[in-house]
Coordinates of C-alpha atoms in Angstrom, one line a residue:
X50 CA 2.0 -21.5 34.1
X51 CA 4.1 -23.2 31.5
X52 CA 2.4 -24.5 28.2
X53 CA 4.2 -25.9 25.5
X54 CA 4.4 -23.8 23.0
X55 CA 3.5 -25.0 19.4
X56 CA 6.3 -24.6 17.6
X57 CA 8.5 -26.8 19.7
X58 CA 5.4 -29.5 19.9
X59 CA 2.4 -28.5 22.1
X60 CA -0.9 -27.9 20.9
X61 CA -1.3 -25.0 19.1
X62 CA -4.5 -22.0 20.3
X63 CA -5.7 -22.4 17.0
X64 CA -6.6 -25.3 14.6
X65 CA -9.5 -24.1 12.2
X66 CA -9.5 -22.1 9.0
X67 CA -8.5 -18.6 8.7
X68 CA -10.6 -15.7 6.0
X69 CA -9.0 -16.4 2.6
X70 CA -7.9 -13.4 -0.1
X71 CA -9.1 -12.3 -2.4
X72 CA -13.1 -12.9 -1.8
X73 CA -15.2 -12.1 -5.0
X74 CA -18.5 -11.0 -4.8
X75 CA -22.3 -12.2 -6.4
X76 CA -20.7 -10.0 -9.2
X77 CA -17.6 -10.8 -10.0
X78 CA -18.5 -14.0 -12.2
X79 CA -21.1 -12.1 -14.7
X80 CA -19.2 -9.1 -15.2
X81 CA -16.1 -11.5 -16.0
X82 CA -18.3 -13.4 -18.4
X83 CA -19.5 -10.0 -19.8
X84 CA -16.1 -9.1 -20.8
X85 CA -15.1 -12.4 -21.9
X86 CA -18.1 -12.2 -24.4
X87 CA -17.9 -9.0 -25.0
X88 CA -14.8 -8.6 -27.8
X89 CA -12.9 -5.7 -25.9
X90 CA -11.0 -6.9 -23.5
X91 CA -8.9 -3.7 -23.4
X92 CA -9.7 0.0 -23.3
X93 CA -6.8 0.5 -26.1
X94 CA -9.4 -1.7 -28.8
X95 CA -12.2 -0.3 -30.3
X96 CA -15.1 0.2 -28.8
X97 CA -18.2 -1.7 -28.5
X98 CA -20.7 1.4 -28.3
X99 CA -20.9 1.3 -23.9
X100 CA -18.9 2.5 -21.5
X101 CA -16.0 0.7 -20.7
X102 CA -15.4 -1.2 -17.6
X103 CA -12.4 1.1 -17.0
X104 CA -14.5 3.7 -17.3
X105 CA -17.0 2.8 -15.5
X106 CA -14.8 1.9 -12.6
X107 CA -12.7 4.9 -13.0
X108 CA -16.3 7.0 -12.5
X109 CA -17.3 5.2 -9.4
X110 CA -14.0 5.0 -7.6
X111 CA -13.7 9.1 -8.4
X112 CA -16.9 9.3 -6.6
X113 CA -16.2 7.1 -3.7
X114 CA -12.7 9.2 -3.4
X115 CA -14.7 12.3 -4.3
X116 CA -12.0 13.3 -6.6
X117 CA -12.5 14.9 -9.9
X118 CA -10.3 12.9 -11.8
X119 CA -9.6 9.1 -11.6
X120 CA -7.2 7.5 -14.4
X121 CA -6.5 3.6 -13.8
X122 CA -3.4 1.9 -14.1
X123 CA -1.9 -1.9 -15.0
X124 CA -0.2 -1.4 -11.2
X125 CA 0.3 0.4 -8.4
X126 CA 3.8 1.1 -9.1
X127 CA 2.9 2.3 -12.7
X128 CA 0.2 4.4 -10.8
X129 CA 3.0 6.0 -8.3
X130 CA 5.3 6.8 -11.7
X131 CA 2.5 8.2 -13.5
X132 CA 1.6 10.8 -11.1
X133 CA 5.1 12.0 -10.2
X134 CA 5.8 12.2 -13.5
X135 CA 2.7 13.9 -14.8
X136 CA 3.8 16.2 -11.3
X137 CA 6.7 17.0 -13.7
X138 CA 9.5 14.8 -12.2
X139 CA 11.9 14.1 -14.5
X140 CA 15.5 12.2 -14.9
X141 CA 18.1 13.8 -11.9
X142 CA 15.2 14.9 -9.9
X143 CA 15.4 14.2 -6.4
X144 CA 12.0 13.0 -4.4
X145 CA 11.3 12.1 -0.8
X146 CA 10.5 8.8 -0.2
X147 CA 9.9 7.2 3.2
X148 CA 12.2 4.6 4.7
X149 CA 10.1 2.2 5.8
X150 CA 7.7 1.0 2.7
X151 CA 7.4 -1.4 0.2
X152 CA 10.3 -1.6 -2.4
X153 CA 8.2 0.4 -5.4
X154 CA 7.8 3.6 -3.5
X155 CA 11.4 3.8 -4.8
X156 CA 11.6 2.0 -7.6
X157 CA 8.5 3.7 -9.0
X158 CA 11.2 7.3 -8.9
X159 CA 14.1 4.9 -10.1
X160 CA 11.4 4.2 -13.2
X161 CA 11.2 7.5 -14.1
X162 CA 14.9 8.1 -14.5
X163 CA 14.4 10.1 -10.9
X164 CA 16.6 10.0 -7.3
X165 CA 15.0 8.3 -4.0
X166 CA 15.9 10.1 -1.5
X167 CA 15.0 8.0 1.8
X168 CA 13.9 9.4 5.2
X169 CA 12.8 8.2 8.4
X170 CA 9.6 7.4 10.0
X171 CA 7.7 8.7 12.6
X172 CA 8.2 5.9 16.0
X173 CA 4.3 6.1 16.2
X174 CA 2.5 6.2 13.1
X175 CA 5.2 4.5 10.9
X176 CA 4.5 7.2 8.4
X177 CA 7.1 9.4 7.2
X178 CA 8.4 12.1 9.7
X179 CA 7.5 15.7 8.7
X180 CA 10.8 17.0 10.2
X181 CA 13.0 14.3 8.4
X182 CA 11.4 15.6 5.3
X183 CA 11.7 19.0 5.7
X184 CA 15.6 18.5 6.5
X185 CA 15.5 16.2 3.5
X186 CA 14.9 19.1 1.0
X187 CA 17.4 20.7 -1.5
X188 CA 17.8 22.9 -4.9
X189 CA 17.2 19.3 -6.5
X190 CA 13.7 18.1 -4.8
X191 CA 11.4 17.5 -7.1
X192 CA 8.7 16.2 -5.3
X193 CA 7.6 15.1 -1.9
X194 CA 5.7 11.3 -1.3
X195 CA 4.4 9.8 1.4
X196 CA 2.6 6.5 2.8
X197 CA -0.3 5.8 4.6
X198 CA 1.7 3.0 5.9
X199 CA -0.1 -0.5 7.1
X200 CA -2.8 1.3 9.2
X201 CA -2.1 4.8 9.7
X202 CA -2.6 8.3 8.2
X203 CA 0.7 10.3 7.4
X204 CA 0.8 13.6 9.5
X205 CA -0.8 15.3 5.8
X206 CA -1.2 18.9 7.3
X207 CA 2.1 18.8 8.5
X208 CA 3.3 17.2 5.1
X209 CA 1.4 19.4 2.8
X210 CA 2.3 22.6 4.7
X211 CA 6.4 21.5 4.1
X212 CA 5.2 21.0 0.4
X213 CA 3.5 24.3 0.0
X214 CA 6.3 25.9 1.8
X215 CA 8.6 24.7 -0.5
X216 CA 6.7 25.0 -3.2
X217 CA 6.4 21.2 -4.2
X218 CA 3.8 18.9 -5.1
X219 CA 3.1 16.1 -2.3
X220 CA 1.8 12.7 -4.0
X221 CA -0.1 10.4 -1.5
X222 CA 0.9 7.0 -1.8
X223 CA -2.7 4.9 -0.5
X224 CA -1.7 1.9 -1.5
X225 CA -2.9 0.6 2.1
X226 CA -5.3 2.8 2.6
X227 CA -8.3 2.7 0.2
X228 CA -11.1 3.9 1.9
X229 CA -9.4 5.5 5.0
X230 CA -10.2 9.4 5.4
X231 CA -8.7 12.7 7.2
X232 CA -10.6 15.1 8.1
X233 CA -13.7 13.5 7.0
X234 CA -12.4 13.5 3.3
X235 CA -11.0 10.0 1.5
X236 CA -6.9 9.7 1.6
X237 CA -5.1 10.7 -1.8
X238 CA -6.2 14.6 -2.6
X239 CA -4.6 16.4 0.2
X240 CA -1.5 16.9 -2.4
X241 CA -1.5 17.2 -5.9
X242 CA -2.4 13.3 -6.6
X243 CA -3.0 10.0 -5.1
X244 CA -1.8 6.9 -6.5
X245 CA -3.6 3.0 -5.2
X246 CA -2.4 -0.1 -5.6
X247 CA -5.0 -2.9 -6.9
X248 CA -2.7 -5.4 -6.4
X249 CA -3.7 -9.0 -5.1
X250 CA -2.9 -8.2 -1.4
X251 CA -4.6 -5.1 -0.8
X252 CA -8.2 -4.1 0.4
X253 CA -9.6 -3.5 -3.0
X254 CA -8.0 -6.1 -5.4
X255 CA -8.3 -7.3 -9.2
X256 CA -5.4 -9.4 -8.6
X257 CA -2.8 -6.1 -10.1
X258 CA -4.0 -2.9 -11.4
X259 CA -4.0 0.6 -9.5
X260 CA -5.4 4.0 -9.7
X261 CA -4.2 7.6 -10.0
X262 CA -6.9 10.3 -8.0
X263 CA -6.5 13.8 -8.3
X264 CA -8.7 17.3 -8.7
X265 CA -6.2 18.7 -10.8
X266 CA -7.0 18.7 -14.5
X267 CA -3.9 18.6 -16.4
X268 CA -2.4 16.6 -13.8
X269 CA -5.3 14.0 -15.0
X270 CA -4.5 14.8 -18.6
X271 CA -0.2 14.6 -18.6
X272 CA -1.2 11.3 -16.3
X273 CA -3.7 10.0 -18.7
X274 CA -1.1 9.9 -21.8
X275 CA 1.7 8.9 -19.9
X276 CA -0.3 5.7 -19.0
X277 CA -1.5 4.9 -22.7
X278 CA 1.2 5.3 -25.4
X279 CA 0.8 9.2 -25.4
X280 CA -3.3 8.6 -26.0
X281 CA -6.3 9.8 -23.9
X282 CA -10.1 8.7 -24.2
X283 CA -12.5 10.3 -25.9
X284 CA -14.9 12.1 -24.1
X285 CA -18.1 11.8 -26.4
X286 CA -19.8 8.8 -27.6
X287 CA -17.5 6.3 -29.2
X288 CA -19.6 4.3 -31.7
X289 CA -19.1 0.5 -31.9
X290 CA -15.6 -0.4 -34.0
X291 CA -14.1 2.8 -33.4
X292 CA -11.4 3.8 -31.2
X293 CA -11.6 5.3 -28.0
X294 CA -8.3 6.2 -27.3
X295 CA -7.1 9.2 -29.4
X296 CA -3.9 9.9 -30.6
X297 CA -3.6 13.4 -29.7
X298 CA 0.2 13.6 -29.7
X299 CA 0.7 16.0 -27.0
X300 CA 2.9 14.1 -24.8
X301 CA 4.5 10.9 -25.5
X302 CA 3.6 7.2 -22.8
X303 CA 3.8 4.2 -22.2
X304 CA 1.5 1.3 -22.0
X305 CA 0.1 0.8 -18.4
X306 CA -3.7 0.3 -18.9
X307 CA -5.9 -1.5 -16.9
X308 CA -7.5 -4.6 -18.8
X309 CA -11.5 -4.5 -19.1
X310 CA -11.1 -7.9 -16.9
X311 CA -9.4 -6.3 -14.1
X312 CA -11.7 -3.4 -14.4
X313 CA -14.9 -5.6 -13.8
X314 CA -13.3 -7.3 -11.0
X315 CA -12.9 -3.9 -9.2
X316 CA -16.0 -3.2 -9.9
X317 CA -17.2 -6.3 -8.0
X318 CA -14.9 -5.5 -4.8
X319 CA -15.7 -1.8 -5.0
X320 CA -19.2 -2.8 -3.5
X321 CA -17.9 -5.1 -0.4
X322 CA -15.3 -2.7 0.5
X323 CA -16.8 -0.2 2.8
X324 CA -18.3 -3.8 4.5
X325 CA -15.1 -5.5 5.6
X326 CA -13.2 -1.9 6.1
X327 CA -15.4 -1.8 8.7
X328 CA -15.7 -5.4 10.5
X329 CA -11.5 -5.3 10.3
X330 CA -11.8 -2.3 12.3
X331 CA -13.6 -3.4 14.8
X332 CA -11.7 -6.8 14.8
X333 CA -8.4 -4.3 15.1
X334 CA -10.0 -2.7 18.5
X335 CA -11.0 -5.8 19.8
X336 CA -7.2 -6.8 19.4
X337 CA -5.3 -3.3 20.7
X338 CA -7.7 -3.5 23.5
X339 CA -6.9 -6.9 24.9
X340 CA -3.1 -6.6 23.8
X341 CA -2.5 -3.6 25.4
X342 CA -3.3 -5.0 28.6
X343 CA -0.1 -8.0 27.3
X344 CA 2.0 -4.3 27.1
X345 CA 2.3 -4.8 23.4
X346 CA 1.5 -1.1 21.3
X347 CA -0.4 -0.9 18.2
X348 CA 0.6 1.5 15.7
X349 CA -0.7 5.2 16.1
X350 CA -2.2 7.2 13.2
X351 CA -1.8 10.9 13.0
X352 CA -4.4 13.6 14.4
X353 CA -6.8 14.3 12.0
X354 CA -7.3 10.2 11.4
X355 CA -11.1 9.7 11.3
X356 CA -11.3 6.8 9.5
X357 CA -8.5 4.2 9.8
X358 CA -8.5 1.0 7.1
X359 CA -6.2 -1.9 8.0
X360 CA -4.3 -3.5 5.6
X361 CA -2.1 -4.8 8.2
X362 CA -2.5 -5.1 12.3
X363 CA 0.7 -4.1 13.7
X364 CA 1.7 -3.8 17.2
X365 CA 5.2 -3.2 18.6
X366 CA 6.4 -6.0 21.4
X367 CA 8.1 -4.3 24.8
X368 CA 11.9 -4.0 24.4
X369 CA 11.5 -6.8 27.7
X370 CA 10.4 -9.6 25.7
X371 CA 12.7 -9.0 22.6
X372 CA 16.0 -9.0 25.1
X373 CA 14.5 -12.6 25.6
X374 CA 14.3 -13.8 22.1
X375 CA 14.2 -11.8 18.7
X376 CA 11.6 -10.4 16.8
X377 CA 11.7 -13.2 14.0
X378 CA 11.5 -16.1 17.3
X379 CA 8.4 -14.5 18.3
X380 CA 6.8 -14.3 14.9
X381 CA 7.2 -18.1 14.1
X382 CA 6.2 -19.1 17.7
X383 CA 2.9 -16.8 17.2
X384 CA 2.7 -18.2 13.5
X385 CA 3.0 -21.7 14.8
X386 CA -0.2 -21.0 17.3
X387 CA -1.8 -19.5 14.8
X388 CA -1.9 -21.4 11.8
X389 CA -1.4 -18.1 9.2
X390 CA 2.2 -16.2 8.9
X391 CA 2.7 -13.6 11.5
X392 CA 5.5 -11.1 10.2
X393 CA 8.0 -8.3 11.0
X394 CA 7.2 -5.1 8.8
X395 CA 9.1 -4.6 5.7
X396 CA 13.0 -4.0 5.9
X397 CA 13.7 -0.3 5.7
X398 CA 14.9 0.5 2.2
X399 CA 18.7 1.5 2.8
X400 CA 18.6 -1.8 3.9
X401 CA 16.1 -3.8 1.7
X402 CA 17.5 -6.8 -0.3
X403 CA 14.8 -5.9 -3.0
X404 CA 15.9 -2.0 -3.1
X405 CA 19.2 -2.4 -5.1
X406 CA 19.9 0.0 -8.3
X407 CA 23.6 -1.4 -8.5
X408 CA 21.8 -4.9 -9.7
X409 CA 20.6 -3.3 -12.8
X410 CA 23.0 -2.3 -15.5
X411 CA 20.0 0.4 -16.6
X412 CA 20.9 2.6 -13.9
X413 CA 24.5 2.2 -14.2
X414 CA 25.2 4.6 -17.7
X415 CA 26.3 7.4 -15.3
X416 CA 28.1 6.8 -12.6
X417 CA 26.9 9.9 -11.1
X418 CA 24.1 9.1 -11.1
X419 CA 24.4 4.9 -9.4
X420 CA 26.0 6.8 -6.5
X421 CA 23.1 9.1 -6.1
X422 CA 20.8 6.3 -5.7
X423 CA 22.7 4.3 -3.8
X424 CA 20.1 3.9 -0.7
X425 CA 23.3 2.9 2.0
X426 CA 23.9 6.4 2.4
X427 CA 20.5 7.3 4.4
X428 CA 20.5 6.5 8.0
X429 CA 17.2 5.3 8.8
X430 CA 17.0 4.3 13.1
X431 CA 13.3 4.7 13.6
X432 CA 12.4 2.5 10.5
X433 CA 15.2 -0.3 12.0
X434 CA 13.9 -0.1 15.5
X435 CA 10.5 -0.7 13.8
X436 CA 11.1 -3.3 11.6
X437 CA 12.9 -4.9 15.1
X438 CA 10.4 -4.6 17.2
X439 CA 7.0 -4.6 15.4
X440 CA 4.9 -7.5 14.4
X441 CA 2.0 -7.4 11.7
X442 CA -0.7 -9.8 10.8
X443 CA -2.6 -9.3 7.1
X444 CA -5.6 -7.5 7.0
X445 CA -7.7 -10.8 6.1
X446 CA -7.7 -12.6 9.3
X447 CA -9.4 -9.3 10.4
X448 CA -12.7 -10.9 9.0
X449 CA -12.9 -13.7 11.2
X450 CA -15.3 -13.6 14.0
X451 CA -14.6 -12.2 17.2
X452 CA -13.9 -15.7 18.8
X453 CA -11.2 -16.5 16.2
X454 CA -10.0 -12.5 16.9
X455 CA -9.8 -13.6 20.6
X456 CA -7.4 -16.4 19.8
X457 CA -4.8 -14.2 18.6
X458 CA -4.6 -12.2 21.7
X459 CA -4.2 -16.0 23.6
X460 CA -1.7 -16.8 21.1
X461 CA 0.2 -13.8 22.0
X462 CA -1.0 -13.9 25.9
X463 CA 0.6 -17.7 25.7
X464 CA 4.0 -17.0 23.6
X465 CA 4.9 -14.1 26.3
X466 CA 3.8 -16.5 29.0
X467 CA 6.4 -19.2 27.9
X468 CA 9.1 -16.6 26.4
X469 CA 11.8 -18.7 28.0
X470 CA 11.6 -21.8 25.5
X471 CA 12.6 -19.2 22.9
X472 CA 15.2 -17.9 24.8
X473 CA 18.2 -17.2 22.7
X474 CA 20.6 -19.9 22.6
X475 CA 24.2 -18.6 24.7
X476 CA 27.5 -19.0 22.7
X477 CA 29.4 -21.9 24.0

């Protein structure tokens, strides 16, 4: 039955509201006004007598990652730098990095003077491919990354067996994936570290800020220096005016603390997150269940998974449709139905227009070095056909109810039915 579709003028399936993000808690107004009242605003002045906020949020997210060892960060990207650095990654050294992620899983191994060295992705999972890594590896690796990417768990016994093989550290990138677990464990402390992203998109948010988990002490110490101007926190009682970060000189840093106001915020989210991880995951099986039977895919995680989070909903459309109209057609027809942006996944990062180390005369002093990271050179067909042929939908609209859930799968159901108004357009 034909149906006008939206975008070219019919009614659209959905015409309400949609779950905004970020959603503070009962908390999140208090604690900000406790801060702002408090005169430390910062970890790095002196101390008012109490715990910090950072501290107090780096002890309860260790304990809800049941890590030993929890050192926050102004970003995610810092938090990705930090731990391969503190891994001992240095300038020349080569790392693994997926193909198919946001832009900082590289640029956090350009920041440290280090090489990207891209590989594919599993079709499945969208994770990186264990065998692509393992072919990946030379006398220069350094270090090995991957990324729970969108929805999925990385293959990690796979990965941390071609770590401990070759005798590398692996560093779990969860920025997507705060809360999820393998094996019954939380993500990031299958390898030597995890790093998080805080940052205003993801499922536990303060707007920008990250985390670095890991059970490995001077991992926690190296990263815990490198993050505050070569200075680590006391581990006694501070008294009020004095400062808590000491100057211990062992290894020189930068400045990438978390302020006492992001600290509070996460603090605030910390509690609803376990909540809406799981309402989106049931949202995410109503939707794979009624668009399977529409022959779209969602993404697979690896075995192992037993607890997925979503950060994104992804599903991959039939190559039938997209010889019909393109991937970016379909998105802005679904969009149009919808009322919120339905997307393809990122670009792959050989071919990323935000991954380019030629743009910035920093990396350009050797030219060695500028064709090293040059990201053309990696062939990357799994992470093309994906970003081709997948769709994704942000992890908020996963808290509407199960009616509004519904509505996407019509959306979808509707687009596919009337696929011929987007056909494309014949040359002349």
């Amino acid at each position: 039955m034909m149906s006008s579709l939206a975008l070219l003028g019919g009614n659209a399936v959905a015409s309400h509201d949609w779950p905004r993000w970020p959603q503070p808690g009962e908390r999140a107004l208090p604690l900000l006004a406790d801060v702002l009242n408090s005169g430390r605003w910062t970890v790095s002045c002196p101390s008012r007598g109490v715990p910090s906020y950072e501290q107090r949020f780096a002890e309860a997210y260790a304990r809800f990652c049941q890590a030993r060892f929890c050192i926050p960060t102004a970003s995610g990207t810092a938090s990705l730098a930090i731990a391969l650095e503190a891994c001992g990654v240095g300038a020349g050294d080569e790392v693994i990095v997926p193909g198919l992620s946001w832009v900082a899983s590289a640029s956090a191994v350009l920041g440290i003077n280090a090489v990207p060295v891209l590989v594919d992705v599993d079709p499945a999972s969208y994770c990186v491919d264990p065998a692509a890594v393992k072919g990946a590896i030379t006398s220069r690796t350094r270090a090995i990354t991957l990324v729970h990417a969108y929805s999925a768990i990385a293959d990690v016994d796979a990965l941390a067996a071609v770590a401990s093989d070759s005798g590398l550290p692996l560093v779990e990138d969860c920025a997507h994936a705060h809360g999820a677990r393998f094996q019954d464990r939380p993500v990031g402390l299958s390898g030597a570290a995890g790093a998080f992203s805080m940052q205003g998109s993801k499922l536990l948010t303060s707007g920008e800020g990250g985390a670095i988990v890991t059970d490995d002490a001077e991992i926690a110490n190296r990263a815990e220096h490198l993050r505050a101007d070569g200075r680590t926190r006391s581990r006694g009682t501070v008294p009020a005016g004095q400062m808590e970060l000491i100057e211990t000189a062992e290894l020189m840093g930068s400045n990438a603390c978390l302020s006492e106001f992001h600290a509070a915020v996460l603090l605030d989210q910390l509690d609803l997150l376990e909540a809406q991880n799981a309402t989106r995951a049931a949202a995410a099986q109503q939707l794979t269940e009624r668009l399977a039977g529409l022959g779209l895919r969602a993404q697979q995680t690896s075995p192992g998974t037993t607890r997925r989070t979503y950060y994104r909903y992804t599903v991959q459309v039939p190559d039938e449709a997209l010889s019909i109209a393109p991937l970016p057609r379909l998105a802005e027809a679904i969009s149009a139905e919808l009322g919120f942006p339905v997307t393809p996944t990122y670009p792959p990062l050989n071919d990323n227009p935000l991954h380019r180390p030629s743009s910035r005369r920093r990396f350009a002093a050797d030219p060695d070095y500028l064709l090293r990271v040059s990201p053309a050179q990696f062939p990357l067909p799994a992470a093309k056909h994906i970003h081709d042929s997948v769709l994704t939908i942000g992890h908020e609209v996963l808290l509407a109810e199960p009616e509004h859930i519904e509505e996407i799968a019509l959306a979808v159901e509707k687009v596919l039915a009337n696929i011929s108004q987007l056909a494309r357009r014949q040359p002349a």
